[in-house]
mmCIF file of C-alpha atoms and ligand atoms in Angstrom:
data_model
loop_
_atom_site.group_PDB
_atom_site.id
_atom_site.type_symbol
_atom_site.label_atom_id
_atom_site.label_comp_id
_atom_site.label_asym_id
_atom_site.label_seq_id
_atom_site.Cartn_x
_atom_site.Cartn_y
_atom_site.Cartn_z
ATOM 1 C CA MET A 1433 88.686 111.619 110.217
ATOM 2 C CA ASP A 1434 90.847 109.369 108.034
ATOM 3 C CA ASN A 1435 90.907 109.770 104.257
ATOM 4 C CA ARG A 1436 92.713 106.504 103.551
ATOM 5 C CA ALA A 1437 90.698 104.113 101.390
ATOM 6 C CA VAL A 1438 88.790 101.020 102.453
ATOM 7 C CA GLY A 1439 89.996 97.911 100.603
ATOM 8 C CA ILE A 1440 87.444 95.425 99.320
ATOM 9 C CA PHE A 1441 88.261 92.225 97.499
ATOM 10 C CA ASP A 1442 86.655 89.116 96.084
ATOM 11 C CA SER A 1443 87.221 86.669 93.258
ATOM 12 C CA GLY A 1444 85.176 88.867 90.925
ATOM 13 C CA LEU A 1445 81.872 90.715 90.851
ATOM 14 C CA GLY A 1446 80.517 89.361 94.159
ATOM 15 C CA GLY A 1447 82.331 91.870 96.334
ATOM 16 C CA LEU A 1448 80.454 94.646 94.566
ATOM 17 C CA THR A 1449 77.457 93.677 96.714
ATOM 18 C CA ALA A 1450 79.534 94.628 99.779
ATOM 19 C CA MET A 1451 80.802 97.757 98.035
ATOM 20 C CA LYS A 1452 77.253 98.850 97.220
ATOM 21 C CA ALA A 1453 76.322 98.376 100.877
ATOM 22 C CA LEU A 1454 79.329 100.374 102.105
ATOM 23 C CA ARG A 1455 78.466 103.175 99.643
ATOM 24 C CA GLU A 1456 74.937 103.296 101.107
ATOM 25 C CA LEU A 1457 76.203 103.317 104.698
ATOM 26 C CA LEU A 1458 79.227 105.630 104.280
ATOM 27 C CA PRO A 1459 78.981 107.310 100.853
ATOM 28 C CA GLU A 1460 82.102 109.427 101.257
ATOM 29 C CA GLU A 1461 84.584 106.565 101.717
ATOM 30 C CA ASN A 1462 87.362 106.112 99.155
ATOM 31 C CA ILE A 1463 87.373 102.490 98.002
ATOM 32 C CA ILE A 1464 90.060 100.300 96.434
ATOM 33 C CA TYR A 1465 88.469 97.177 94.929
ATOM 34 C CA PHE A 1466 90.301 94.074 93.784
ATOM 35 C CA GLY A 1467 88.480 91.423 91.741
ATOM 36 C CA ASP A 1468 90.675 88.371 91.261
ATOM 37 C CA THR A 1469 88.879 87.418 88.057
ATOM 38 C CA GLY A 1470 91.927 85.671 86.620
ATOM 39 C CA ARG A 1471 91.717 83.014 89.375
ATOM 40 C CA LEU A 1472 87.954 82.656 89.657
ATOM 41 C CA PRO A 1473 86.055 80.623 90.850
ATOM 42 C CA TYR A 1474 87.454 80.485 94.377
ATOM 43 C CA GLY A 1475 84.750 77.979 95.315
ATOM 44 C CA ALA A 1476 86.490 75.260 93.290
ATOM 45 C CA LYS A 1477 89.890 75.700 95.020
ATOM 46 C CA THR A 1478 91.332 73.589 97.832
ATOM 47 C CA ARG A 1479 91.563 74.862 101.400
ATOM 48 C CA GLU A 1480 95.373 75.087 101.123
ATOM 49 C CA GLN A 1481 95.139 77.124 97.926
ATOM 50 C CA LEU A 1482 92.534 79.421 99.452
ATOM 51 C CA ARG A 1483 94.672 80.086 102.533
ATOM 52 C CA ARG A 1484 97.629 81.086 100.342
ATOM 53 C CA MET A 1485 95.370 83.247 98.195
ATOM 54 C CA ALA A 1486 93.927 84.982 101.260
ATOM 55 C CA VAL A 1487 97.423 86.165 102.247
ATOM 56 C CA GLN A 1488 98.272 87.223 98.679
ATOM 57 C CA ASP A 1489 95.017 89.165 98.273
ATOM 58 C CA LEU A 1490 95.304 90.825 101.692
ATOM 59 C CA ASP A 1491 98.904 91.863 100.953
ATOM 60 C CA LEU A 1492 97.910 93.209 97.554
ATOM 61 C CA ILE A 1493 95.084 95.352 98.913
ATOM 62 C CA ALA A 1494 97.114 96.435 101.973
ATOM 63 C CA SER A 1495 99.894 97.680 99.640
ATOM 64 C CA HIS A 1496 97.508 100.537 98.772
ATOM 65 C CA GLY A 1497 97.695 101.823 102.341
ATOM 66 C CA VAL A 1498 94.076 101.031 103.216
ATOM 67 C CA LYS A 1499 92.695 101.689 106.719
ATOM 68 C CA ALA A 1500 90.520 98.540 106.756
ATOM 69 C CA VAL A 1501 89.664 95.636 104.482
ATOM 70 C CA ILE A 1502 86.370 93.962 103.712
ATOM 71 C CA VAL A 1503 87.134 90.388 102.686
ATOM 72 C CA ALA A 1504 83.987 90.242 100.579
ATOM 73 C CA CYS A 1505 84.289 86.541 99.938
ATOM 74 C CA GLY A 1506 82.547 83.806 101.883
ATOM 75 C CA THR A 1507 84.974 81.227 100.539
ATOM 76 C CA LEU A 1508 88.025 82.945 102.042
ATOM 77 C CA SER A 1509 86.105 83.971 105.180
ATOM 78 C CA SER A 1510 85.238 80.319 105.867
ATOM 79 C CA ASN A 1511 88.580 78.755 104.895
ATOM 80 C CA ALA A 1512 91.017 81.331 106.241
ATOM 81 C CA ALA A 1513 89.239 82.911 109.236
ATOM 82 C CA GLU A 1514 92.291 82.995 111.526
ATOM 83 C CA ILE A 1515 94.425 84.511 108.758
ATOM 84 C CA LEU A 1516 91.944 87.385 108.475
ATOM 85 C CA ASP A 1517 91.740 87.787 112.256
ATOM 86 C CA ALA A 1518 95.539 87.938 112.654
ATOM 87 C CA TYR A 1519 96.163 90.351 109.759
ATOM 88 C CA PRO A 1520 97.868 93.625 110.794
ATOM 89 C CA VAL A 1521 95.280 95.768 108.957
ATOM 90 C CA PRO A 1522 91.744 95.261 110.358
ATOM 91 C CA ALA A 1523 90.134 92.728 108.000
ATOM 92 C CA PHE A 1524 86.410 91.993 108.128
ATOM 93 C CA GLY A 1525 85.135 88.754 106.618
ATOM 94 C CA VAL A 1526 81.527 88.030 105.770
ATOM 95 C CA LEU A 1527 81.042 84.784 107.726
ATOM 96 C CA LYS A 1528 80.947 86.080 111.295
ATOM 97 C CA ALA A 1529 78.964 89.156 110.266
ATOM 98 C CA GLY A 1530 76.479 87.116 108.227
ATOM 99 C CA VAL A 1531 75.955 84.596 111.032
ATOM 100 C CA ALA A 1532 75.411 87.465 113.505
ATOM 101 C CA GLY A 1533 72.762 88.761 111.087
ATOM 102 C CA MET A 1534 71.002 85.376 111.196
ATOM 103 C CA THR A 1535 70.710 85.492 115.007
ATOM 104 C CA LYS A 1536 68.182 88.333 114.570
ATOM 105 C CA ILE A 1537 65.720 86.063 112.727
ATOM 106 C CA PRO A 1538 62.784 85.407 115.055
ATOM 107 C CA GLY A 1539 61.126 82.000 115.446
ATOM 108 C CA THR A 1540 62.276 78.440 115.882
ATOM 109 C CA GLY A 1541 62.076 77.143 112.314
ATOM 110 C CA PRO A 1542 64.933 75.931 110.126
ATOM 111 C CA LEU A 1543 67.684 78.254 108.921
ATOM 112 C CA GLY A 1544 69.612 77.777 105.696
ATOM 113 C CA VAL A 1545 72.880 78.858 104.189
ATOM 114 C CA ILE A 1546 73.894 78.743 100.539
ATOM 115 C CA ALA A 1547 77.514 79.240 99.530
ATOM 116 C CA THR A 1548 80.261 77.901 97.294
ATOM 117 C CA GLU A 1549 81.456 74.311 97.298
ATOM 118 C CA ALA A 1550 84.634 75.174 99.258
ATOM 119 C CA SER A 1551 82.678 77.218 101.822
ATOM 120 C CA ILE A 1552 80.157 74.453 102.513
ATOM 121 C CA ARG A 1553 82.896 71.793 102.542
ATOM 122 C CA SER A 1554 84.773 73.761 105.228
ATOM 123 C CA GLY A 1555 81.777 73.272 107.544
ATOM 124 C CA ALA A 1556 82.450 76.722 108.985
ATOM 125 C CA PHE A 1557 79.107 78.323 108.082
ATOM 126 C CA ALA A 1558 77.055 75.422 109.472
ATOM 127 C CA ALA A 1559 79.168 75.235 112.654
ATOM 128 C CA ALA A 1560 78.920 78.973 113.286
ATOM 129 C CA LEU A 1561 75.154 78.967 112.664
ATOM 130 C CA ARG A 1562 74.657 75.976 115.012
ATOM 131 C CA ALA A 1563 76.625 77.742 117.731
ATOM 132 C CA ALA A 1564 74.871 81.098 117.258
ATOM 133 C CA CYS A 1565 71.323 79.784 116.757
ATOM 134 C CA PRO A 1566 70.990 76.796 119.122
ATOM 135 C CA GLY A 1567 67.961 74.549 118.786
ATOM 136 C CA ARG A 1568 67.333 75.420 115.143
ATOM 137 C CA GLU A 1569 67.765 73.036 112.262
ATOM 138 C CA ILE A 1570 70.583 74.239 109.977
ATOM 139 C CA ARG A 1571 70.560 73.351 106.263
ATOM 140 C CA ALA A 1572 73.730 74.105 104.303
ATOM 141 C CA VAL A 1573 73.749 73.819 100.507
ATOM 142 C CA ALA A 1574 76.547 74.375 97.979
ATOM 143 C CA CYS A 1575 75.558 76.038 94.691
ATOM 144 C CA PRO A 1576 78.589 75.611 92.389
ATOM 145 C CA ASP A 1577 76.824 76.750 89.190
ATOM 146 C CA PHE A 1578 75.802 80.173 90.524
ATOM 147 C CA VAL A 1579 79.173 81.989 90.281
ATOM 148 C CA PRO A 1580 79.959 80.910 86.688
ATOM 149 C CA LEU A 1581 76.418 81.924 85.646
ATOM 150 C CA ILE A 1582 76.685 85.327 87.347
ATOM 151 C CA GLU A 1583 80.185 86.031 86.044
ATOM 152 C CA SER A 1584 79.047 85.224 82.507
ATOM 153 C CA GLY A 1585 76.379 87.916 82.755
ATOM 154 C CA HIS A 1586 73.254 85.911 83.655
ATOM 155 C CA GLY A 1587 70.789 87.691 85.937
ATOM 156 C CA SER A 1588 67.688 86.870 87.976
ATOM 157 C CA GLY A 1589 65.371 86.898 84.947
ATOM 158 C CA ASP A 1590 67.420 84.361 83.034
ATOM 159 C CA PRO A 1591 65.876 80.862 82.662
ATOM 160 C CA ALA A 1592 69.266 79.203 83.337
ATOM 161 C CA VAL A 1593 69.453 81.055 86.671
ATOM 162 C CA ARG A 1594 65.841 80.188 87.568
ATOM 163 C CA GLU A 1595 66.552 76.531 86.792
ATOM 164 C CA ALA A 1596 69.755 76.477 88.892
ATOM 165 C CA VAL A 1597 68.011 78.231 91.798
ATOM 166 C CA ALA A 1598 65.188 75.661 91.784
ATOM 167 C CA ARG A 1599 67.700 72.799 91.582
ATOM 168 C CA TYR A 1600 69.839 73.956 94.527
ATOM 169 C CA CYS A 1601 67.318 75.695 96.762
ATOM 170 C CA ALA A 1602 64.631 72.972 96.960
ATOM 171 C CA PRO A 1603 65.957 71.724 100.369
ATOM 172 C CA LEU A 1604 65.652 75.265 101.728
ATOM 173 C CA LYS A 1605 61.935 75.632 101.061
ATOM 174 C CA GLY A 1606 60.150 76.465 104.294
ATOM 175 C CA ALA A 1607 63.219 77.854 106.084
ATOM 176 C CA ASP A 1608 62.665 80.973 108.183
ATOM 177 C CA ALA A 1609 65.736 82.571 106.614
ATOM 178 C CA VAL A 1610 68.569 81.751 104.239
ATOM 179 C CA LEU A 1611 72.013 83.294 104.528
ATOM 180 C CA LEU A 1612 73.583 84.264 101.202
ATOM 181 C CA GLY A 1613 77.022 83.017 102.251
ATOM 182 C CA CYS A 1614 78.618 83.836 98.894
ATOM 183 C CA THR A 1615 78.774 87.514 98.014
ATOM 184 C CA HIS A 1616 77.945 86.804 94.374
ATOM 185 C CA TYR A 1617 74.515 85.446 95.261
ATOM 186 C CA GLY A 1618 73.008 88.857 96.040
ATOM 187 C CA ILE A 1619 73.308 89.595 92.307
ATOM 188 C CA ILE A 1620 70.645 86.913 91.681
ATOM 189 C CA GLY A 1621 68.869 87.607 94.978
ATOM 190 C CA GLU A 1622 65.590 88.336 93.198
ATOM 191 C CA ALA A 1623 65.505 84.862 91.634
ATOM 192 C CA ILE A 1624 66.347 83.217 94.980
ATOM 193 C CA ALA A 1625 63.697 85.258 96.820
ATOM 194 C CA ALA A 1626 61.068 84.509 94.146
ATOM 195 C CA TYR A 1627 61.750 80.772 94.404
ATOM 196 C CA LEU A 1628 61.782 80.551 98.221
ATOM 197 C CA GLY A 1629 58.728 82.781 98.682
ATOM 198 C CA GLU A 1630 58.099 85.693 100.992
ATOM 199 C CA LYS A 1631 58.015 83.638 104.221
ATOM 200 C CA THR A 1632 61.767 83.010 103.871
ATOM 201 C CA ALA A 1633 63.954 86.028 104.639
ATOM 202 C CA LEU A 1634 67.249 86.414 102.795
ATOM 203 C CA VAL A 1635 70.218 87.668 104.817
ATOM 204 C CA SER A 1636 73.140 89.015 102.798
ATOM 205 C CA ALA A 1637 76.520 88.158 104.313
ATOM 206 C CA ALA A 1638 77.999 90.860 102.028
ATOM 207 C CA TYR A 1639 75.727 93.530 103.493
ATOM 208 C CA CYS A 1640 76.392 92.341 107.058
ATOM 209 C CA GLY A 1641 80.175 92.385 106.443
ATOM 210 C CA ALA A 1642 80.042 95.923 105.071
ATOM 211 C CA ALA A 1643 77.920 97.030 108.035
ATOM 212 C CA VAL A 1644 80.422 95.613 110.548
ATOM 213 C CA ALA A 1645 83.306 97.362 108.757
ATOM 214 C CA ALA A 1646 81.342 100.634 108.651
ATOM 215 C CA GLN A 1647 80.670 100.345 112.370
ATOM 216 C CA HIS A 1648 84.391 99.820 113.008
ATOM 217 C CA LEU A 1649 85.199 103.016 111.081
ATOM 218 C CA ILE A 1650 82.516 105.022 112.875
ATOM 219 C CA VAL A 1651 83.378 103.828 116.388
ATOM 220 C CA ASN A 1652 87.100 104.454 115.888
ATOM 221 C CA GLY A 1653 86.703 107.879 114.248
ATOM 222 C CA LEU A 1654 88.157 106.549 110.998
ATOM 223 C CA THR A 1655 85.489 107.653 108.506
ATOM 224 C CA GLY A 1656 86.298 110.102 105.719
ATOM 225 C CA GLY A 1657 87.080 110.383 102.025
ATOM 226 C CA ARG A 1658 85.762 111.893 98.813
ATOM 227 C CA GLY A 1659 83.799 108.955 97.430
ATOM 228 C CA GLU A 1660 86.640 108.007 95.079
ATOM 229 C CA GLU A 1661 87.042 104.467 93.782
ATOM 230 C CA ARG A 1662 89.618 102.428 91.909
ATOM 231 C CA PHE A 1663 89.135 98.928 90.575
ATOM 232 C CA PHE A 1664 91.875 96.386 89.935
ATOM 233 C CA VAL A 1665 91.337 92.996 88.302
ATOM 234 C CA SER A 1666 93.570 90.061 87.422
ATOM 235 C CA GLY A 1667 91.408 89.115 84.403
ATOM 236 C CA ASP A 1668 89.800 91.230 81.667
ATOM 237 C CA PRO A 1669 89.511 94.871 82.844
ATOM 238 C CA ALA A 1670 87.053 95.943 80.111
ATOM 239 C CA ALA A 1671 84.637 93.099 80.892
ATOM 240 C CA PHE A 1672 84.803 93.916 84.609
ATOM 241 C CA THR A 1673 84.254 97.644 83.999
ATOM 242 C CA ARG A 1674 81.120 96.887 81.961
ATOM 243 C CA ALA A 1675 79.724 94.376 84.458
ATOM 244 C CA ALA A 1676 80.487 96.621 87.460
ATOM 245 C CA SER A 1677 78.728 99.588 85.849
ATOM 246 C CA THR A 1678 75.691 97.417 85.132
ATOM 247 C CA PHE A 1679 75.549 96.049 88.671
ATOM 248 C CA LEU A 1680 76.176 99.386 90.403
ATOM 249 C CA GLY A 1681 73.622 101.070 88.105
ATOM 250 C CA ARG A 1682 76.026 103.872 87.154
ATOM 251 C CA PRO A 1683 79.138 104.151 85.036
ATOM 252 C CA VAL A 1684 82.251 103.675 87.172
ATOM 253 C CA ALA A 1685 84.351 106.861 87.175
ATOM 254 C CA ARG A 1686 87.599 105.101 86.247
ATOM 255 C CA ALA A 1687 87.916 101.955 84.142
ATOM 256 C CA ALA A 1688 89.254 98.883 85.958
ATOM 257 C CA GLU A 1689 93.034 98.488 85.832
ATOM 258 C CA GLY A 1690 94.618 95.139 84.973
ATOM 259 C CA LEU A 1691 97.079 93.355 87.257
ATOM 260 C CA PRO A 1692 99.094 90.222 86.530
ATOM 261 C CA CYS A 1693 97.521 87.026 87.808
ATOM 262 C CA MET A 1694 99.332 85.773 90.942
ATOM 263 C CA GLU A 1695 100.588 82.190 91.071
ATOM 264 C CA ILE A 1696 98.965 80.169 93.822
HETATM 265 N N1 DGL B 2324 82.165 85.603 95.993
HETATM 266 C C1 DGL B 2324 82.954 84.616 96.625
HETATM 267 C C2 DGL B 2324 82.323 84.086 97.864
HETATM 268 O O1 DGL B 2324 81.701 84.870 98.551
HETATM 269 C C3 DGL B 2324 83.710 83.630 95.756
HETATM 270 C C4 DGL B 2324 82.958 82.989 94.650
HETATM 271 C C5 DGL B 2324 83.853 82.125 93.791
HETATM 272 O O2 DGL B 2324 84.773 82.673 93.171
HETATM 273 O O3 DGL B 2324 83.631 80.909 93.753
HETATM 274 O O4 DGL B 2324 82.431 82.952 98.229
#
C-alpha cells in the first residue's frame, strides 16, 4: 500500500487518454497530471529540444513525490527512451508498451503506426515494431495536423477531422492493426476507426502504457490512494479545465493550476 500519487504528463490533452485508462484499471490512485500546453505541439520540436524537455518534465512531476510516472507522450517516448529508462523514479513510456500490444495482433498482414512528425522521424516506432513483429510489413505515418485540431476542440464528428483522417490514413487501409502512437489520437479514435473500417484494429499506446504502469504498481505492492487528482498546465488553465472535463465526461474536482512555461 502506497498512497503517493502517480505522475502523468504530456504536451496537453493527450495524456488524459492514459489517465482515463489508469482510472479504469486502478480507480483509487491519486494522480498528478502535467499538461505542457504552453510548449505544445511537441511533435514539431527537434530531438535535442525533446530530450531536454523530457528531463524538465520528469523533474517537474517528480518534485511532487510521485511513486511512478507515465510519460503519456509518444514523442518523448520515441526521442528520449534512454532518459526515461535511466530516471530514478520508475517512468513508463508509451512506445514499448504500445509495441508490445501490437505483438498480440494475430495474422500476417501489414501493421501500421500513426504518430507525430518527431516520433515518426525518430524511426523508433517502426524499428521497434519490425523487431517485435518480424515478417510483417510496417507502415509508419506522421499526422501533424491531428494535435492542433484536437487541442482546438475538434472531435471525431468534425468535418475537418474526418478530412485530415482520410488524408493521412489512406496508406493504412487494409492493415490488420494500427498503433495510435500519439496519445492525443485516442480522442479522435472514432473518426480513425470509422475511416479504416472494422477489419483494422486500433491499439492505443496510451492505454498500453497505463496498463504497464498499473501492473508495476500491483506487482510491487504500490497501489493505493483516494482517487484524488491535481492538474497543472503551462498554458491556459481555464481552457484545460474545460477540455479535460469534456474528455473525461465529468467535471474535474479541482480546476487546473497554472505553472510558468519552462525555457527549452
Ligand atoms: N501527445 C503527444 C504524443 O503522444 C504529443 C503531441 C504533440 O504535442 O505534438 O506524441
